[in-house]
C-alpha cells in the first residue's frame, strides 16, 4: 500500500470523530454532515500537504472548524439558536443510566456558544490535550481552559445543579 | 463540621459535577461517532477512493 493510500485510509478512519465534532459545532445533524463532507473533500484534495506522522485528527478538525466559522460569519443568523428551535429538535436519547438526563444535557449543551461547545468537545470528549485544542482553535491554552470552565459552569446553571448544590451546601442551606 | 471538611466537601461536589458533565459530553460524542455513516457520506468516500471526487 502506497503512502497516499495509507493517508486516505487514515482519513476515512477519522470520519466518525469528524461527525461527532461537527455535531458539537453545528447542532443540526444535517448541517454537521454537510460540514464533514466539505471537510473530507478539502482534506482529500490536500492530502499531499499533510505531514505524515503528525496528528491527522487535529489537522482534520482544524479544516472542519475553519469551514464552520467561514460559514458562520456568512450565515450568523441561521446558526444562532436564540429561540431554542435547534435545541428543541435534539432527538430524545432517553436512555437513563443515572448519569444525567441526556435530553436535558443536550439541550443545555446546544445553548452554549460555539466556541465553548467546541472547547468542551475537543478536551472533554475527543481526548485532545489543551495544547492540541488550542492549536486547532488558533488561540492560547489559557483561552481554551477558560472556555471549558465557562461551558461547565453554564451547563451546571442550565441544569439547575448550582441550585441543588447551594441547597445542599451545609454553609448556605440554612440561610 | 470543620471548615476544612466543608471546603473538601465543596471541592468533591464540584469535581463530581465536572465528572458528570465530562461523562455526558463523552457519551454524546461516542454515540455520534458510533452511528453508521449516512449514505451520502459513504457514497462520497467511495467516489473519492475511485478517483471521482465530485461524482
Short mmCIF file of N, CA and C in Angstrom, two decimals, chain B residues 2-55:
data_model
loop_
_atom_site.label_atom_id
_atom_site.label_comp_id
_atom_site.label_asym_id
_atom_site.label_seq_id
_atom_site.Cartn_x
_atom_site.Cartn_y
_atom_site.Cartn_z
N UNK B 2 -16.00 20.83 60.44
CA UNK B 2 -14.92 21.80 60.37
C UNK B 2 -14.93 22.52 59.03
N UNK B 3 -14.29 23.70 59.07
CA UNK B 3 -14.22 24.49 57.83
C UNK B 3 -13.50 23.71 56.74
N UNK B 4 -12.39 23.04 57.16
CA UNK B 4 -11.63 22.26 56.17
C UNK B 4 -12.49 21.17 55.54
N UNK B 5 -13.28 20.53 56.38
CA UNK B 5 -14.13 19.45 55.89
C UNK B 5 -15.19 19.99 54.91
N UNK B 6 -15.73 21.17 55.27
CA UNK B 6 -16.72 21.79 54.38
C UNK B 6 -16.10 22.15 53.03
N UNK B 7 -14.87 22.68 53.09
CA UNK B 7 -14.19 23.03 51.85
C UNK B 7 -13.94 21.78 51.01
N UNK B 8 -13.53 20.70 51.69
CA UNK B 8 -13.27 19.45 50.99
C UNK B 8 -14.55 18.93 50.34
N UNK B 9 -15.66 19.01 51.07
CA UNK B 9 -16.94 18.58 50.50
C UNK B 9 -17.32 19.40 49.28
N UNK B 10 -17.05 20.71 49.36
CA UNK B 10 -17.34 21.58 48.23
C UNK B 10 -16.52 21.20 47.02
N UNK B 11 -15.24 20.90 47.26
CA UNK B 11 -14.38 20.51 46.14
C UNK B 11 -14.84 19.19 45.56
N UNK B 12 -15.22 18.25 46.44
CA UNK B 12 -15.69 16.95 45.96
C UNK B 12 -16.96 17.11 45.13
N UNK B 13 -17.84 18.02 45.60
CA UNK B 13 -19.09 18.25 44.88
C UNK B 13 -18.81 18.82 43.50
N UNK B 14 -17.93 19.82 43.45
CA UNK B 14 -17.60 20.43 42.16
C UNK B 14 -16.95 19.41 41.24
N UNK B 15 -16.08 18.58 41.80
CA UNK B 15 -15.40 17.57 40.99
C UNK B 15 -16.40 16.56 40.46
N UNK B 16 -17.33 16.19 41.32
CA UNK B 16 -18.34 15.23 40.89
C UNK B 16 -19.21 15.78 39.78
N UNK B 17 -19.53 17.08 39.89
CA UNK B 17 -20.32 17.74 38.85
C UNK B 17 -19.55 17.76 37.54
N UNK B 18 -18.25 18.11 37.60
CA UNK B 18 -17.42 18.11 36.41
C UNK B 18 -17.35 16.73 35.79
N UNK B 19 -17.23 15.71 36.65
CA UNK B 19 -17.17 14.34 36.15
C UNK B 19 -18.46 13.98 35.43
N UNK B 20 -19.59 14.43 35.99
CA UNK B 20 -20.88 14.14 35.37
C UNK B 20 -20.97 14.79 34.00
N UNK B 21 -20.55 16.04 33.91
CA UNK B 21 -20.57 16.74 32.63
C UNK B 21 -19.62 16.06 31.65
N UNK B 22 -18.44 15.68 32.13
CA UNK B 22 -17.47 15.01 31.25
C UNK B 22 -18.03 13.70 30.71
N UNK B 23 -18.65 12.94 31.60
CA UNK B 23 -19.22 11.65 31.14
C UNK B 23 -20.32 11.89 30.13
N UNK B 24 -21.11 12.92 30.37
CA UNK B 24 -22.24 13.18 29.47
C UNK B 24 -21.77 13.63 28.10
N UNK B 25 -20.79 14.54 28.07
CA UNK B 25 -20.31 15.02 26.77
C UNK B 25 -19.61 13.89 26.02
N UNK B 26 -18.90 13.05 26.78
CA UNK B 26 -18.22 11.92 26.13
C UNK B 26 -19.23 10.93 25.56
N UNK B 27 -20.32 10.75 26.29
CA UNK B 27 -21.31 9.79 25.83
C UNK B 27 -22.01 10.29 24.56
N UNK B 28 -22.33 11.58 24.53
CA UNK B 28 -22.94 12.15 23.33
C UNK B 28 -21.98 12.00 22.14
N UNK B 29 -20.73 12.34 22.38
CA UNK B 29 -19.70 12.27 21.32
C UNK B 29 -19.57 10.83 20.81
N UNK B 30 -19.48 9.89 21.74
CA UNK B 30 -19.30 8.50 21.33
C UNK B 30 -20.52 7.95 20.60
N UNK B 31 -21.70 8.39 21.02
CA UNK B 31 -22.92 7.92 20.35
C UNK B 31 -22.92 8.36 18.89
N UNK B 32 -22.52 9.60 18.65
CA UNK B 32 -22.50 10.10 17.27
C UNK B 32 -21.40 9.39 16.48
N UNK B 33 -20.24 9.24 17.09
CA UNK B 33 -19.12 8.58 16.40
C UNK B 33 -19.43 7.12 16.08
N UNK B 34 -20.28 6.51 16.88
CA UNK B 34 -20.62 5.09 16.66
C UNK B 34 -21.75 4.90 15.65
N UNK B 35 -22.41 5.99 15.28
CA UNK B 35 -23.51 5.87 14.31
C UNK B 35 -22.96 5.39 12.97
N UNK B 36 -23.76 4.62 12.23
CA UNK B 36 -23.34 4.28 10.86
C UNK B 36 -23.23 5.56 10.03
N UNK B 37 -22.29 5.59 9.10
CA UNK B 37 -22.16 6.77 8.27
C UNK B 37 -23.40 6.90 7.38
N UNK B 38 -23.88 8.11 7.18
CA UNK B 38 -25.03 8.30 6.28
C UNK B 38 -24.64 7.92 4.84
N UNK B 39 -25.63 7.54 4.07
CA UNK B 39 -25.38 7.10 2.69
C UNK B 39 -24.61 8.14 1.88
N UNK B 40 -24.97 9.41 2.09
CA UNK B 40 -24.32 10.46 1.30
C UNK B 40 -22.82 10.50 1.55
N UNK B 41 -22.44 10.28 2.79
CA UNK B 41 -21.03 10.33 3.14
C UNK B 41 -20.30 9.07 2.66
N UNK B 42 -20.96 7.92 2.81
CA UNK B 42 -20.34 6.68 2.32
C UNK B 42 -20.14 6.74 0.81
N UNK B 43 -21.14 7.30 0.15
CA UNK B 43 -21.07 7.43 -1.30
C UNK B 43 -19.92 8.36 -1.71
N UNK B 44 -19.77 9.45 -0.97
CA UNK B 44 -18.68 10.39 -1.27
C UNK B 44 -17.33 9.70 -1.10
N UNK B 45 -17.18 8.95 -0.01
CA UNK B 45 -15.90 8.29 0.25
C UNK B 45 -15.59 7.26 -0.84
N UNK B 46 -16.61 6.55 -1.29
CA UNK B 46 -16.42 5.58 -2.37
C UNK B 46 -15.95 6.27 -3.64
N UNK B 47 -16.60 7.38 -3.95
CA UNK B 47 -16.23 8.12 -5.17
C UNK B 47 -14.80 8.63 -5.07
N UNK B 48 -14.43 9.10 -3.89
CA UNK B 48 -13.07 9.61 -3.71
C UNK B 48 -12.04 8.49 -3.89
N UNK B 49 -12.36 7.33 -3.33
CA UNK B 49 -11.43 6.20 -3.46
C UNK B 49 -11.27 5.79 -4.92
N UNK B 50 -12.33 6.00 -5.68
CA UNK B 50 -12.28 5.63 -7.09
C UNK B 50 -11.77 6.77 -7.96
N UNK B 51 -11.40 7.87 -7.32
CA UNK B 51 -10.86 9.00 -8.07
C UNK B 51 -11.88 9.85 -8.74
N UNK B 52 -13.11 9.87 -8.19
CA UNK B 52 -14.17 10.70 -8.76
C UNK B 52 -14.68 11.66 -7.69
N UNK B 53 -13.87 12.64 -7.33
CA UNK B 53 -14.19 13.48 -6.18
C UNK B 53 -15.53 14.20 -6.25
N UNK B 54 -15.93 14.66 -7.39
CA UNK B 54 -17.16 15.46 -7.44
C UNK B 54 -18.34 14.69 -8.01
N UNK B 55 -18.08 13.40 -8.38
CA UNK B 55 -19.12 12.50 -8.86
C UNK B 55 -20.33 13.15 -9.36
#
